[in-house]
Coordinates of C-alpha atoms (C1' of nucleotides) in Angstrom, one line a residue:
Chain A
M1 CA 9.0 -12.4 -26.7
E2 CA 7.4 -10.2 -29.4
L3 CA 7.3 -6.9 -28.6
E4 CA 4.9 -4.0 -30.1
P5 CA 6.2 -0.9 -29.6
L6 CA 3.8 1.7 -27.9
H7 CA 5.5 4.9 -28.3
Q8 CA 9.4 6.4 -28.6
W9 CA 11.7 6.5 -25.7
D10 CA 13.1 9.9 -26.7
L11 CA 11.5 12.5 -24.3
T12 CA 11.7 14.6 -21.6
P13 CA 10.5 14.2 -18.4
K14 CA 7.3 16.4 -19.5
Q15 CA 6.3 14.4 -22.6
A16 CA 7.0 11.4 -19.9
V17 CA 4.2 12.3 -17.7
A18 CA 1.5 13.7 -20.4
L19 CA 2.2 10.3 -22.4
Q20 CA 1.2 8.7 -18.5
R21 CA -1.8 10.0 -18.4
E22 CA -2.9 9.2 -22.0
L23 CA -1.3 5.2 -21.6
R24 CA -3.5 4.9 -17.5
E25 CA -6.7 4.4 -19.7
R26 CA -5.4 1.6 -21.9
L27 CA -4.6 -0.7 -18.2
D28 CA -7.0 -3.2 -17.6
P29 CA -7.5 -3.2 -13.4
R30 CA -9.3 -7.2 -13.9
P31 CA -6.9 -10.4 -14.5
P32 CA -7.8 -12.6 -17.5
A33 CA -10.9 -14.9 -17.3
G34 CA -9.6 -17.6 -15.8
L35 CA -6.0 -16.5 -15.3
T36 CA -4.1 -19.9 -14.6
V37 CA -0.2 -19.0 -13.0
E38 CA 1.8 -21.7 -13.7
R39 CA 5.0 -19.1 -14.1
V40 CA 5.6 -16.2 -13.2
A41 CA 8.8 -14.1 -13.9
G42 CA 10.2 -11.2 -12.6
A43 CA 12.5 -7.7 -14.1
D44 CA 14.8 -5.9 -12.4
I45 CA 17.8 -3.8 -13.5
S46 CA 21.3 -3.0 -12.5
M47 CA 23.9 -0.3 -13.7
S48 CA 27.3 1.2 -12.3
R49 CA 28.2 4.2 -10.0
G50 CA 29.4 6.1 -13.4
D51 CA 28.4 4.7 -15.9
V52 CA 26.5 4.6 -18.7
W53 CA 25.2 1.5 -19.1
A54 CA 21.9 -0.6 -17.9
Y55 CA 21.8 -4.4 -17.1
G56 CA 18.0 -5.7 -17.5
G57 CA 17.0 -8.8 -17.1
I58 CA 14.1 -11.1 -16.8
V59 CA 14.2 -14.7 -14.9
V60 CA 11.0 -16.7 -15.8
L61 CA 10.4 -19.5 -12.7
D62 CA 8.2 -22.6 -12.4
A63 CA 4.6 -21.3 -10.0
G64 CA 4.5 -24.4 -7.7
T65 CA 8.3 -25.4 -7.1
L66 CA 9.9 -21.9 -7.6
A67 CA 12.4 -23.5 -9.6
P68 CA 13.8 -20.9 -13.1
V69 CA 13.0 -22.5 -16.6
A70 CA 14.3 -19.3 -18.1
R71 CA 15.7 -16.0 -18.2
S72 CA 17.4 -13.1 -20.4
S73 CA 19.2 -10.2 -20.1
A74 CA 20.8 -7.4 -22.2
A75 CA 22.8 -4.6 -21.7
V76 CA 21.4 -0.6 -23.2
R77 CA 22.8 2.7 -22.6
L78 CA 20.8 5.0 -20.1
T79 CA 19.5 8.1 -21.3
F80 CA 17.0 9.1 -19.2
P81 CA 17.7 10.8 -16.0
Y82 CA 16.6 8.6 -12.5
V83 CA 12.9 10.7 -11.3
P84 CA 10.7 10.2 -9.0
G85 CA 7.6 8.9 -10.7
L86 CA 9.1 8.9 -14.1
L87 CA 11.1 5.6 -13.3
S88 CA 9.8 3.7 -16.2
F89 CA 11.2 5.5 -18.5
R90 CA 14.7 4.8 -17.6
E91 CA 14.0 1.3 -17.1
L92 CA 12.1 -0.6 -19.9
P93 CA 14.6 0.0 -22.5
V94 CA 16.6 -2.2 -21.3
L95 CA 14.2 -4.7 -19.8
S96 CA 12.5 -4.8 -23.3
E97 CA 15.5 -5.7 -25.1
A98 CA 15.7 -8.3 -22.0
W99 CA 12.0 -9.3 -22.8
T100 CA 12.8 -9.9 -27.2
R101 CA 15.5 -12.5 -26.5
L102 CA 13.2 -14.3 -23.5
E103 CA 11.8 -17.0 -25.2
V104 CA 9.4 -18.7 -22.5
R105 CA 6.1 -16.6 -22.1
P106 CA 5.4 -16.3 -17.6
D107 CA 1.6 -15.8 -17.4
V108 CA 2.3 -12.7 -14.7
L109 CA 5.7 -10.9 -14.6
I110 CA 6.6 -9.1 -10.9
F111 CA 8.4 -5.9 -11.4
D112 CA 10.6 -4.2 -8.6
G113 CA 8.3 -1.1 -8.4
Q114 CA 5.0 0.2 -8.2
G115 CA 2.1 -0.3 -10.3
I116 CA -1.0 1.8 -9.8
A117 CA 0.5 3.0 -6.4
H118 CA 2.0 5.8 -8.3
P119 CA 0.8 10.5 -8.4
R120 CA -0.9 9.4 -11.5
R121 CA -1.6 5.9 -10.9
F122 CA 0.4 4.8 -13.6
G123 CA 4.1 3.3 -11.9
L124 CA 6.8 0.4 -13.1
A125 CA 4.3 -3.0 -13.4
C126 CA 1.5 -0.6 -15.3
H127 CA 3.8 0.6 -17.8
G128 CA 6.1 -2.3 -18.5
G129 CA 2.3 -4.8 -18.1
L130 CA 0.9 -2.1 -21.3
L131 CA 4.2 -3.0 -23.2
F132 CA 4.8 -6.8 -23.2
G133 CA 1.2 -7.5 -23.1
V134 CA 1.2 -9.1 -20.3
P135 CA -0.6 -9.3 -16.4
S136 CA 2.0 -7.4 -14.0
I137 CA 2.6 -6.6 -10.5
G138 CA 4.2 -3.9 -8.7
C139 CA 6.2 -5.1 -5.2
A140 CA 8.3 -2.6 -4.0
K141 CA 10.3 -2.0 -1.0
S142 CA 9.3 1.6 -0.5
L143 CA 6.5 3.9 -0.7
L144 CA 6.8 6.2 -4.1
V145 CA 3.2 7.9 -2.6
G146 CA 0.3 7.6 0.2
K147 CA -0.1 6.0 3.3
H148 CA -0.9 2.9 5.4
G149 CA -1.6 2.3 9.1
P150 CA 0.3 -0.5 11.4
L151 CA 0.3 -4.4 10.5
G152 CA 0.7 -7.8 12.3
E153 CA 3.9 -9.7 12.5
E154 CA 3.2 -12.3 11.1
R155 CA 3.9 -14.0 7.6
G156 CA 0.6 -12.4 5.6
S157 CA -0.6 -9.6 7.4
V158 CA -1.8 -7.3 5.1
A159 CA -2.7 -2.8 5.2
D160 CA -4.6 -0.9 2.4
I161 CA -2.5 1.7 1.1
I162 CA -4.6 4.7 1.1
H163 CA -3.3 7.6 -1.7
D164 CA -6.2 10.9 -2.7
G165 CA -8.5 9.0 -0.6
E166 CA -8.6 5.7 -2.7
V167 CA -6.8 2.7 -1.4
V168 CA -3.9 1.9 -4.7
G169 CA -2.0 -1.1 -2.8
R170 CA -1.3 -3.0 0.0
A171 CA 1.6 -3.4 2.2
V172 CA 1.8 -6.7 2.9
R173 CA 4.7 -8.4 5.7
T174 CA 6.2 -11.5 3.9
R175 CA 8.0 -12.9 7.0
L176 CA 7.0 -12.4 10.3
G177 CA 9.3 -9.5 12.2
V178 CA 10.8 -8.0 9.0
L179 CA 9.9 -4.8 6.8
P180 CA 6.3 -4.7 3.8
V181 CA 6.7 -5.1 0.7
Y182 CA 4.3 -2.6 -1.1
V183 CA 2.3 -4.4 -3.8
S184 CA -0.2 -3.3 -6.0
P185 CA -1.8 -4.0 -9.4
G186 CA -0.1 -3.1 -13.1
H187 CA -1.6 -4.0 -16.1
M188 CA -4.4 -6.9 -16.5
M189 CA -3.9 -7.4 -12.8
D190 CA -6.2 -6.5 -9.2
L191 CA -5.5 -6.1 -5.2
P192 CA -6.1 -9.4 -3.8
T193 CA -4.6 -11.3 -7.2
A194 CA -1.8 -9.1 -6.5
V195 CA -1.0 -10.0 -3.5
E196 CA -1.5 -13.6 -3.1
L197 CA 0.5 -14.1 -5.5
V198 CA 3.0 -11.7 -3.9
L199 CA 3.1 -14.2 -0.9
R200 CA 2.7 -17.4 -3.5
M201 CA 6.7 -16.5 -5.0
T202 CA 7.9 -15.4 -1.4
S203 CA 9.9 -18.1 0.7
R204 CA 12.4 -17.7 3.4
Y205 CA 13.5 -14.0 1.8
R206 CA 11.6 -10.6 2.5
E207 CA 11.1 -10.2 -1.3
P208 CA 9.5 -12.3 -4.3
E209 CA 12.2 -15.4 -5.3
T210 CA 11.6 -13.5 -8.9
T211 CA 12.6 -10.8 -7.6
R212 CA 15.7 -12.0 -6.0
H213 CA 16.5 -14.2 -9.3
A214 CA 16.3 -11.4 -11.5
H215 CA 18.7 -8.7 -8.8
R216 CA 21.0 -12.0 -8.7
L217 CA 21.4 -11.9 -12.7
V218 CA 21.6 -9.0 -13.2
N219 CA 24.5 -8.3 -10.7
D220 CA 26.7 -11.8 -12.7
V221 CA 25.4 -9.9 -15.9
R222 CA 27.0 -5.8 -15.1
R223 CA 30.0 -7.5 -13.6
S224 CA 31.0 -10.2 -16.1
A225 CA 30.3 -7.2 -19.1
R226 CA 32.8 -4.8 -16.5
G227 CA 35.5 -7.8 -16.2
E228 CA 35.0 -8.1 -12.4
S229 CA 35.1 -11.3 -10.6
Chain B
dG1 C1' 8.1 28.5 -0.6
dC2 C1' 9.0 23.9 2.0
dG3 C1' 9.6 18.6 2.5
dA4 C1' 9.0 14.3 -0.4
dC5 C1' 11.0 11.3 -3.8
dA6 C1' 9.5 3.3 -7.2
dG7 C1' 15.3 2.6 -8.2
Chain C
dA1 C1' 20.3 2.2 -8.0
dT2 C1' 25.5 2.0 -6.1
dC3 C1' 28.7 3.0 -2.8
dT4 C1' 31.4 1.2 1.7
dT5 C1' 32.3 -0.1 7.4
dG6 C1' 30.5 -1.5 10.9
dT7 C1' 26.7 -4.3 13.8
dC8 C1' 23.2 -7.3 15.4
dG9 C1' 21.0 -12.0 15.5
dC10 C1' 20.6 -16.9 14.6

DNA sequence: GCGACAG
DNA sequence: ATCTTGTCGC
């Protein structure tokens, strides 16, 4: 897919925080008018213990059958450290390269991390959606900020995530008796649509199939690249 | 100052 | 994220 550079990546953590405050103003909190979701993609990265290489991948699924229809991957040297709140500056360089190599445009892209459920309302899914120009959702396995009340045990049970008095996302039970996932809108997305799509892309496991396919892809690519079995 | 802290 | 052994449950 095409990709217009938004900014440079050679930044200090301090500069990255300032950039987040700038870029958040450009987020669109609404899905595109008449959005029809036929293809949903998942993005993920993988790395080895003491290695500078990161492997990123994107897998596009048919939203009706959950079957993969396209995939892409890339490897890039990591530069930015992991800093809570600045994850996108570590992951997006390699995901950008994978996005460039992707030949089928998804209607929505689901990231493995937060959207607006972030200290500055600009998590990985916000940054990625803005950079790629695609509606995006954050679906994380744990919380970065905020709290939520109890939720029912059945699939589809939800509880609002509150941070600084604002509803920034929802804890969503995707299967009976499993821990919830944490869903928040990224770019060109709202909360009800994000929750509905995460549930639609989830079948027999806790995480959406998009995330699971992307996770498997990047781990396979990493093992091949390092000559493992 | 102390604890929390996506991946 | 990755590293690891054991352990719980269908």
